[in-house]
XYZ file of C-alpha atoms in Angstrom:
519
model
C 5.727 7.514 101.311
C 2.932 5.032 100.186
C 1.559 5.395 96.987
C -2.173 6.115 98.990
C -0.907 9.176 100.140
C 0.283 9.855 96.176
C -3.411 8.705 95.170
C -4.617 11.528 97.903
C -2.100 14.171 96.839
C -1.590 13.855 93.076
C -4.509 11.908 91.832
C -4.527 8.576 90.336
C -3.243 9.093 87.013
C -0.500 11.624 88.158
C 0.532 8.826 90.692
C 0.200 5.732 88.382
C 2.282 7.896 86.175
C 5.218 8.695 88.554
C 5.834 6.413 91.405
C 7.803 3.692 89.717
C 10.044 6.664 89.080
C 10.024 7.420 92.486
C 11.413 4.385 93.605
C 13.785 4.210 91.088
C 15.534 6.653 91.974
C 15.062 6.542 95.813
C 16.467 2.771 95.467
C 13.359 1.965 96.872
C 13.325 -1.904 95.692
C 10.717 -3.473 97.844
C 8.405 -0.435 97.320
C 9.447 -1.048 93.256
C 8.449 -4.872 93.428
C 5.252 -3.890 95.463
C 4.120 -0.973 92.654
C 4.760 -3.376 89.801
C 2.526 -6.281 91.088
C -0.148 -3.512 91.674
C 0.088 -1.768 88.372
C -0.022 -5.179 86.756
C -3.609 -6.179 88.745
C -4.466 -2.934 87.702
C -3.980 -3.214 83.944
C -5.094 -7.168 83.170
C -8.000 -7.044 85.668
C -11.055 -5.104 86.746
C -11.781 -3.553 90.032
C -15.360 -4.300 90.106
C -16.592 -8.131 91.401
C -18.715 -10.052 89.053
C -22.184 -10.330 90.456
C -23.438 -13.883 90.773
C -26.256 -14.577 88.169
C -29.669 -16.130 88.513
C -31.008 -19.386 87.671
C -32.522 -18.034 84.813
C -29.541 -15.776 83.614
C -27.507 -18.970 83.373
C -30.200 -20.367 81.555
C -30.392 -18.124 78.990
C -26.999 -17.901 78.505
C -26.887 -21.669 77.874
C -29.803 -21.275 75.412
C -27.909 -18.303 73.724
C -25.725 -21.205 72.789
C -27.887 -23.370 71.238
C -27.185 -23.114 67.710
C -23.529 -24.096 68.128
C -21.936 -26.901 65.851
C -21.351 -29.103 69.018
C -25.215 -28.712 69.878
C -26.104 -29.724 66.315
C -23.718 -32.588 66.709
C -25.429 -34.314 69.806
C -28.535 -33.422 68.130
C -27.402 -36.043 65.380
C -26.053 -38.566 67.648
C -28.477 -38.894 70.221
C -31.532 -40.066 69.721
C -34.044 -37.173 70.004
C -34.860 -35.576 73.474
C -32.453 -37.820 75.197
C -29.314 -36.092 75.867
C -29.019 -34.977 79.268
C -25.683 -32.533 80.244
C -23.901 -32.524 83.628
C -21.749 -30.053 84.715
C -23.876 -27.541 82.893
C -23.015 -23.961 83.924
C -19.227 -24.825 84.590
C -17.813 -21.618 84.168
C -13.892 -21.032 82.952
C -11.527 -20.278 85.882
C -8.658 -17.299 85.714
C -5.256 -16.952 86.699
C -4.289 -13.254 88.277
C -2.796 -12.289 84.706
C -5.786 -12.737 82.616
C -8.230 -10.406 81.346
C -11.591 -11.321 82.719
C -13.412 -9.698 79.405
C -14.658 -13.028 79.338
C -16.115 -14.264 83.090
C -19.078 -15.322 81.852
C -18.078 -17.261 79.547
C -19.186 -21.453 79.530
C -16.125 -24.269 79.913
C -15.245 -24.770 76.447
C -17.005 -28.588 76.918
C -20.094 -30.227 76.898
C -20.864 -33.310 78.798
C -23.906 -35.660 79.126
C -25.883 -39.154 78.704
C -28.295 -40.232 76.803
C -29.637 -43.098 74.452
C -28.128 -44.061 71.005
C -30.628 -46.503 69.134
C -31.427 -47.035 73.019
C -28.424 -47.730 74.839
C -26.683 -45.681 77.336
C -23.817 -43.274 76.314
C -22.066 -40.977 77.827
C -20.537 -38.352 75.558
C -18.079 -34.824 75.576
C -18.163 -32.642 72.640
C -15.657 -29.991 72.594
C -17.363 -26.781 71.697
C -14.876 -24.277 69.654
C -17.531 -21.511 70.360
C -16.915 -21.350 73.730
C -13.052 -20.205 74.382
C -12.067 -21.765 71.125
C -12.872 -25.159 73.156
C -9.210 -24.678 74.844
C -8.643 -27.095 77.533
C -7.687 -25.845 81.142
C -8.934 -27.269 84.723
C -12.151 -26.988 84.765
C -12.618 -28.743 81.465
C -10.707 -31.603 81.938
C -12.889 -32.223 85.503
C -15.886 -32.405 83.478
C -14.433 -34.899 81.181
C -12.667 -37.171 84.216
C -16.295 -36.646 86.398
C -18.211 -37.799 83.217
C -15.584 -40.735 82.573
C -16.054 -42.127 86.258
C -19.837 -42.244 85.795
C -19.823 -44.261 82.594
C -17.651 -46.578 84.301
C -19.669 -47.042 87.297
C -22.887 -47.462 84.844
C -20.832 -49.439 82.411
C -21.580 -47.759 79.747
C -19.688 -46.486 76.441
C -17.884 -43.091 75.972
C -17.930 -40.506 72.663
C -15.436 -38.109 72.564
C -15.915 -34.897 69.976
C -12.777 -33.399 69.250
C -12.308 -29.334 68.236
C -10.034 -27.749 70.704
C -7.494 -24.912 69.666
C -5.275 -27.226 72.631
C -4.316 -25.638 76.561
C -5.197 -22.632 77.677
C -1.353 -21.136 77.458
C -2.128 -18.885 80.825
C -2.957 -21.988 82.862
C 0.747 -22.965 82.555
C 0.966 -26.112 84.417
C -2.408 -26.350 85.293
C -3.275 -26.701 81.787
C -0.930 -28.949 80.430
C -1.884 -31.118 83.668
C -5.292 -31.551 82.772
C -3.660 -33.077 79.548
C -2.601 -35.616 81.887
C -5.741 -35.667 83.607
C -7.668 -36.752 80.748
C -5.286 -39.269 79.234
C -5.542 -40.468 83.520
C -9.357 -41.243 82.679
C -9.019 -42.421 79.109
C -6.559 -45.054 80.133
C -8.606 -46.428 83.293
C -11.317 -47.058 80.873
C -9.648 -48.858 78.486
C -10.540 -52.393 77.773
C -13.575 -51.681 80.500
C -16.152 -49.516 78.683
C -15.475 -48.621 74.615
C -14.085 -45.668 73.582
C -14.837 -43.930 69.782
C -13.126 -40.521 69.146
C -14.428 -38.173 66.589
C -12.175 -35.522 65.110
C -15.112 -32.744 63.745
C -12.449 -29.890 63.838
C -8.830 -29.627 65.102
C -7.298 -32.386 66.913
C -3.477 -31.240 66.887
C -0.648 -31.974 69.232
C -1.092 -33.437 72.881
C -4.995 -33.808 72.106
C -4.208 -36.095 69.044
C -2.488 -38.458 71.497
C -5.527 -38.180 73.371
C -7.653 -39.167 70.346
C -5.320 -41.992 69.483
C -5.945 -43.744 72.724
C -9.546 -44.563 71.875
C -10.513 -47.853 70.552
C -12.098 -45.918 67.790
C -10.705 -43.135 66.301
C -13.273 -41.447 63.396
C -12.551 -38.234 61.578
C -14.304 -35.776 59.465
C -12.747 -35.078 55.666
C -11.818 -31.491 56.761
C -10.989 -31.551 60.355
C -7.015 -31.543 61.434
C -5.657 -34.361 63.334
C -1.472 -34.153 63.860
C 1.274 -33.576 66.756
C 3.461 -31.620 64.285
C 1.844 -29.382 61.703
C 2.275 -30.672 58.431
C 3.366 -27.291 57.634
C 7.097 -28.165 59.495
C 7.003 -32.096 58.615
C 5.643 -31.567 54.840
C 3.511 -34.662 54.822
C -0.440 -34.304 55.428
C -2.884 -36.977 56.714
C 0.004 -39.006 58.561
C -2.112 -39.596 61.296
C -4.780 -41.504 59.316
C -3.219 -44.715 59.953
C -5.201 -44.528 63.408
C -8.319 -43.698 61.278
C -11.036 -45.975 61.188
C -13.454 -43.823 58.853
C -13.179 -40.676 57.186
C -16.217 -39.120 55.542
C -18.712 -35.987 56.380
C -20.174 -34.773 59.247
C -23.304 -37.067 58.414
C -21.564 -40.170 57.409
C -19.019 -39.742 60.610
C -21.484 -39.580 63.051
C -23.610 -42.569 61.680
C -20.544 -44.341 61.806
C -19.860 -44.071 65.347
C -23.703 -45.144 65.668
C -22.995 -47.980 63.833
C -20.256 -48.771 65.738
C -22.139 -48.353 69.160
C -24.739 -51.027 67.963
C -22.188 -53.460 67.254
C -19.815 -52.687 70.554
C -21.684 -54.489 73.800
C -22.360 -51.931 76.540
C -18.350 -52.888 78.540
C -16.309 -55.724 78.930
C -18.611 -57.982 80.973
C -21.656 -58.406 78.508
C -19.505 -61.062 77.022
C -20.312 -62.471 73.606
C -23.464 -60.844 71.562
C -26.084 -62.580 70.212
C -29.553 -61.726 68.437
C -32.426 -63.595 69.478
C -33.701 -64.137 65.483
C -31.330 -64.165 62.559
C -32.377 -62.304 59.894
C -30.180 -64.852 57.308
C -30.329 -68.059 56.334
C -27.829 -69.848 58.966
C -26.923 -73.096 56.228
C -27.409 -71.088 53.387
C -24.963 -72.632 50.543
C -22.193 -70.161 48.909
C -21.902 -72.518 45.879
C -18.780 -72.533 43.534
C -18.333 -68.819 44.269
C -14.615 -67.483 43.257
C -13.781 -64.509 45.462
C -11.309 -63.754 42.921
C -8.800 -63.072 45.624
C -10.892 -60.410 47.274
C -11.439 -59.957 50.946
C -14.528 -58.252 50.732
C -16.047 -60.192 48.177
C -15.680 -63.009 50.713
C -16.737 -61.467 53.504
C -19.994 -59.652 51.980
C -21.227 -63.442 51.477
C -20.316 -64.907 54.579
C -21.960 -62.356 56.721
C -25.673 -61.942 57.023
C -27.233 -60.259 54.387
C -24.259 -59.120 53.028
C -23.591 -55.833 55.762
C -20.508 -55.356 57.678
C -18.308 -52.533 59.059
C -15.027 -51.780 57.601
C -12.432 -50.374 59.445
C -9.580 -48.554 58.478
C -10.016 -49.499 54.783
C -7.205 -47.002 53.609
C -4.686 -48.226 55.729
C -3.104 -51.538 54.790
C -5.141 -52.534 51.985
C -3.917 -56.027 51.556
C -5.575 -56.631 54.710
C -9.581 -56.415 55.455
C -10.195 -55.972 59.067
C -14.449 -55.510 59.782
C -17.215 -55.943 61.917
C -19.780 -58.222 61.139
C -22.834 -60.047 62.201
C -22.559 -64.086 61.249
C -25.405 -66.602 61.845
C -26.728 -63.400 64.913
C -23.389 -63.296 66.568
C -21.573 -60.211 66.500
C -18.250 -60.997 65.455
C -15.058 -59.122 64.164
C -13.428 -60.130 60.811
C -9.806 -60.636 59.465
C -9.571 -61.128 55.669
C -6.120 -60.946 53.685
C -7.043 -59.977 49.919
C -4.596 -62.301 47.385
C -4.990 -60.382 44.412
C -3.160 -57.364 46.290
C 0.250 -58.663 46.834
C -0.829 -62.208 47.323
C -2.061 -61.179 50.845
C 1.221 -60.769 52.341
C 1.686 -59.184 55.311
C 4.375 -56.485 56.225
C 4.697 -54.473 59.183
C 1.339 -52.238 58.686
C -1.250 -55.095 58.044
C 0.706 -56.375 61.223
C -0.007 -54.012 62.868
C -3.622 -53.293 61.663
C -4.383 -56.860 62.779
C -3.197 -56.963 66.145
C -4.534 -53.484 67.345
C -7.904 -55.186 65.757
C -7.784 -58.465 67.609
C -6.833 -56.846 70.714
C -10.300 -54.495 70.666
C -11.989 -57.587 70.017
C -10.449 -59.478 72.497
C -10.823 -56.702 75.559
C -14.884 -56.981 74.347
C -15.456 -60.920 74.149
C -15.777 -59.938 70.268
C -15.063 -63.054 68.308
C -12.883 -63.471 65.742
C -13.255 -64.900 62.641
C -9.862 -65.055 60.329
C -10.056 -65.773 56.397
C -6.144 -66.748 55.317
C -5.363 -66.246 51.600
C -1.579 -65.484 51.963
C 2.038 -66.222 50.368
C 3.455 -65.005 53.864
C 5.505 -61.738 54.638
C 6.644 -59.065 52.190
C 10.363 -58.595 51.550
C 11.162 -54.952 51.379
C 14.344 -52.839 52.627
C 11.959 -49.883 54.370
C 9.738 -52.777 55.916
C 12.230 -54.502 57.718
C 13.420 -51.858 60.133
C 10.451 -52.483 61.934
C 9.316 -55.839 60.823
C 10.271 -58.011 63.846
C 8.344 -56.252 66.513
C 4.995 -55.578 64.720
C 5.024 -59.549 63.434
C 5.793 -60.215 67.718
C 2.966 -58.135 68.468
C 0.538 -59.576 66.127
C 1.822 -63.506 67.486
C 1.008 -61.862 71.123
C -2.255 -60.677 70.129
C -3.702 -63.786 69.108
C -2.129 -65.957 71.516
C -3.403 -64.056 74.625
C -7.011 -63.600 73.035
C -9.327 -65.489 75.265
C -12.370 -64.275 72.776
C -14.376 -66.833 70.696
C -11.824 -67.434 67.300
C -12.266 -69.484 64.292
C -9.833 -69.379 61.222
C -11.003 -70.367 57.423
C -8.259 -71.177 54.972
C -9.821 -70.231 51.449
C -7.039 -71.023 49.305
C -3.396 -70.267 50.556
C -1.647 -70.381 54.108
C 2.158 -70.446 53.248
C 4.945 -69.989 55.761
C 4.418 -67.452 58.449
C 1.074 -66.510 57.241
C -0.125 -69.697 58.658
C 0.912 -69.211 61.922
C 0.489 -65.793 62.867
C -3.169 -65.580 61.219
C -5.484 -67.439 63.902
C -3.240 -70.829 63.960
C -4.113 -73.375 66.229
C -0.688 -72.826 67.711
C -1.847 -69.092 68.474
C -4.325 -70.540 70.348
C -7.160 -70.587 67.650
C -10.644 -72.879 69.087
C -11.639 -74.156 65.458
C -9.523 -74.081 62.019
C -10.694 -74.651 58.734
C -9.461 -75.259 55.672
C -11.012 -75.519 51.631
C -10.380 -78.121 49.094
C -8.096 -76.881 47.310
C -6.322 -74.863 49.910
C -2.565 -74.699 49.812
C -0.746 -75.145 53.230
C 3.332 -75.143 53.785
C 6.272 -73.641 54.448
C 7.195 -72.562 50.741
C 4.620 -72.497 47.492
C 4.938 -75.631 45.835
C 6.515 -73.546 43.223
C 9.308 -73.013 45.544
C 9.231 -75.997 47.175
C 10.134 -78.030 43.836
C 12.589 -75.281 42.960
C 14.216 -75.894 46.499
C 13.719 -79.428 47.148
C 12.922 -81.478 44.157
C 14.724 -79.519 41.041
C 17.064 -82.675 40.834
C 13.925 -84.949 39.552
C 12.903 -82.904 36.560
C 13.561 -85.361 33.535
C 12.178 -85.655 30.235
C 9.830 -88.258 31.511
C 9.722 -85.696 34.665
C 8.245 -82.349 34.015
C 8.459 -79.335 36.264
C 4.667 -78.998 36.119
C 4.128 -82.468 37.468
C 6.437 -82.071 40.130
C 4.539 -78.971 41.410
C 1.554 -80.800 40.756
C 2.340 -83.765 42.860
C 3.838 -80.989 46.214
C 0.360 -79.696 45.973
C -1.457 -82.945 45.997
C 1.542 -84.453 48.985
C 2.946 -82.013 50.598
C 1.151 -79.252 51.073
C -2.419 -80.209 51.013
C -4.990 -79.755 53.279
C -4.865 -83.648 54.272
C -1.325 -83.330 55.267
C -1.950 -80.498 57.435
C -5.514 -82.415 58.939
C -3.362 -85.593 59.675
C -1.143 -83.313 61.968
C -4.010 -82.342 64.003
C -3.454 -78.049 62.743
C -6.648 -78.571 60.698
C -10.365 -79.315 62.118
C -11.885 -80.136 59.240
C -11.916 -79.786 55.475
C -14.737 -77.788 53.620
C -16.114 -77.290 50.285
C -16.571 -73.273 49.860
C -19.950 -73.634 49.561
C -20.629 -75.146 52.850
C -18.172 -72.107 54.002
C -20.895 -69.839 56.093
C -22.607 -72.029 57.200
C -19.555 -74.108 59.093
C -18.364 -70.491 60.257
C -21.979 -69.699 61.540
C -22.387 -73.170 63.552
C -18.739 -72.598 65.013
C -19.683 -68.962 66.200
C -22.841 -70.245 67.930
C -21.092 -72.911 69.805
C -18.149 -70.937 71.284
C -20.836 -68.313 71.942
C -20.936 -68.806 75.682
C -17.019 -69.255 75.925
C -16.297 -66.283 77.840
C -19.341 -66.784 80.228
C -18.606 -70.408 81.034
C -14.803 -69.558 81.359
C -15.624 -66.492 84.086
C -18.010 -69.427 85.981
C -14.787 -71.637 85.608
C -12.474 -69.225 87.426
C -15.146 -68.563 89.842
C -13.765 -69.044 93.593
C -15.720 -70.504 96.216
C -15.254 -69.645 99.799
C -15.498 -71.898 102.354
C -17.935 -71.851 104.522
């Protein structure tokens, strides 16, 4: 008997109540499987349709909405009355199994253009108001439709992060628009920048996501991390990918910044202001940077303003962006006075992830060497060997603009892997009193010329004379590894003159390569 004739009988409830049992016992199994679908419909969704809305009904609900975090957000970023969203009233899709409560609820997304300091930017800003920003289908279409019209206008991407992660009854629909995403993230890269900002919880799959920017900023309370630190006991171990850290106001005039100084996508080529607002042969003097990379670098850029990125991570190892003599440039500084500016695996790695932005962006590259070479530690060596390979690689397959100052020491591997003319460096520098070699001279005499110390002979003359024969600046000129040698005074403006002339590298190079057809 179908249950109808049960609803007809016995009522609704009376049936509902008693026709599993029915079947049960009847060994009714396909009427069984049939009932349980139905009673399942029954109990996770309604019976009555949703009516279709009006224009207006959607826009109220969207103005209902208004006062959201993610609205205030891309009121701070964009310059005013500019932002423009697509994909407005994308509303969240449903799977049999869930309760439709909820069916007019927004995607948990917002996408759009508009102008920052006046250029183009496309932008998605997860909104934890709307389904606790949890990313299914629909979402990730919006961000992948959004993606493929900032590449076709060639134009930057900012991605807000604060998603609560998949929408579990999505199943593999949800996890693939995980895929999806990462899909459109990676066809952009090295075409159009990417900066990621972390405003709320970036955890699991979506921190991947984040990581995959060229960019990645993060606000002092929000949650980036695969694992919760919780289960792993460590906090902040993602904040090696971290660029800047601050609040809400500081993070999002950082990604400004950072827009100003990124050109639009990968075919602007270099960047160059039409006045300089610094003095392009202005003299340093007999400045002593005491060993510190920023010191150096606030005088060598104009009027003393640069970006630095990922300042916590790596400190031995300054990596910023800078404008020098009107040419937007990126900047690699090792600092002596913390651990003689060696480099271990991290500052590796912080300096080839670096080089390689720069590179995909025509950004040139100015390196400042002040180095004893590598660091010798147990825990650093595990991974030593590939980082240092991937730093070599960086440089040498940089075709950007690069010039490489150095201010006092370049000693074994430091001076090759740090913008070397081997590497594939266009101009190298080095100071006066710079110290170039395979081993300190302190070494060197300890190694090479220990058997000379006399009492006529003393082991301070003998380092005296390495300095002044073997590894000096002259030496290392003669062998054709050196361009020139410069006083530190005459420092900026030698760095501003080199920048100016490779300025039109990339250009000229595409025109190079250019193919003709024949006619």
């Amino acid at each position: 008997m179908s249950i109808i004739w049960w609803y007809i009988i016995f009522g609704e409830d009376w049936a509902n109540q008693h026709y599993l049992s029915f079947c049960k016992i009847y060994g009714r199994r396909d009427l069984l499987n049939w009932a349980n679908r139905e009673f399942i419909l029954n109990k996770y969704t309604t019976q009555n349709p949703c009516s279709l809305p009006t224009a207006e009904a959607l826009r109220e609900q969207l103005r209902a909405g208004e006062g959201s975090a993610a609205r205030a957000q891309i009121a701070m970023l964009f310059d005013s009355s500019t932002f423009v969203e697509i994909g407005a009233y994308t509303k969240r899709g449903f799977s049999d199994f869930l309760s439709t409560e909820k069916s007019n609820e927004f995607e948990g997304v917002i996408c759009g253009y508009g102008a920052i300091d006046g250029k183009l930017v496309f932008a998605f800003v997860e909104d934890s108001s709307r389904m606790g920003g949890a990313i299914d289908e629909r979402h990730a279409k919006k961000i992948c439709d959004l993606y493929q019209m900032a590449l076709s206008n060639g134009a930057p991407v900012v991605g807000i992060f604060n998603s609560n992660g998949a929408d579990i009854f999505e199943g593999t629909s949800g996890l693939a628009a995980y895929g999806r995403i990462m899909s459109a993230v990676t066809r952009a890269s090295g075409v159009i920048p990417q900066i990621a900002y972390v405003a709320g919880k970036c955890i699991g799959t979506c921190a991947a996501i984040a990581s995959m920017f060229d960019i990645v900023v993060k606000k002092d309370d929000a949650s980036l991390y695969v694992s919760s630190p919780v289960l792993t006991g460590k906090d902040n171990a993602q904040d090696a990918i971290v660029a800047y850290s601050g609040s809400e106001e500081q993070c999002i005039g950082f990604v400004a910044s950072m827009i100003s100084y990124f050109p639009s996508n990968s075919s602007v080529g270099v960047q160059c202001s039409e006045i300089c607002t610094d003095n392009l042969n202005r003299k340093l003097g007999n400045l002593d940077f005491g060993g510190d990379a920023l010191s150096c670098i606030s005088v060598i850029t104009d009027n003393g303003m640069f970006l630095d990125l990922n300042a916590g991570f790596a400190p031995a190892v300054s990596t910023v962006l800078a404008t020098v003599g009107g040419v937007k440039c990126g900047i690699v500084a090792t600092s002596f006075a913390k651990n003689e500016g060696r480099i271990d695996a991290a500052a590796a790695r912080k300096i080839a992830k670096f080089v390689g932005l720069c590179d995909s962006f025509s950004i040139p590259v100015v390196t400042i060497v002040d180095s004893l070479g590598l660091v010798i530690d147990k825990e650093n060596e595990a991974i030593f060997a590939p980082e240092l390979a991937k730093l070599a690689m960086a440089y040498a397959s940089s075709t950007c603009p690069k010039v490489t100052v150095i201010a006092s020491h370049a000693i074994g591997a430091s001076f090759v892997l740090l913008g070397s003319k081997a590497l594939g460096a266009d101009l190298v520098y080095a100071t006066e009193n710079a110290e170039i070699g395979a081993l300190t001279a302190e070494s060197g005499v300890a190694f090479a010329w220990d058997k000379y110390i006399s009492e006529d002979t003393t082991r301070e003359q003998l380092i005296s004379d390495w300095k002044a024969s073997v590894s000096s600046p002259s030496v290392a000129a003669a062998s054709g590894e050196i361009d020139d040698i410069i006083s530190i005074s005459e420092m900026r403006a030698r760095i501003c003159s080199a920048l100016l002339m490779l300025s039109a590298k990339g250009n000229y190079s595409a025109i190079s390569n250019r193919k003709v057809l024949p006619l």
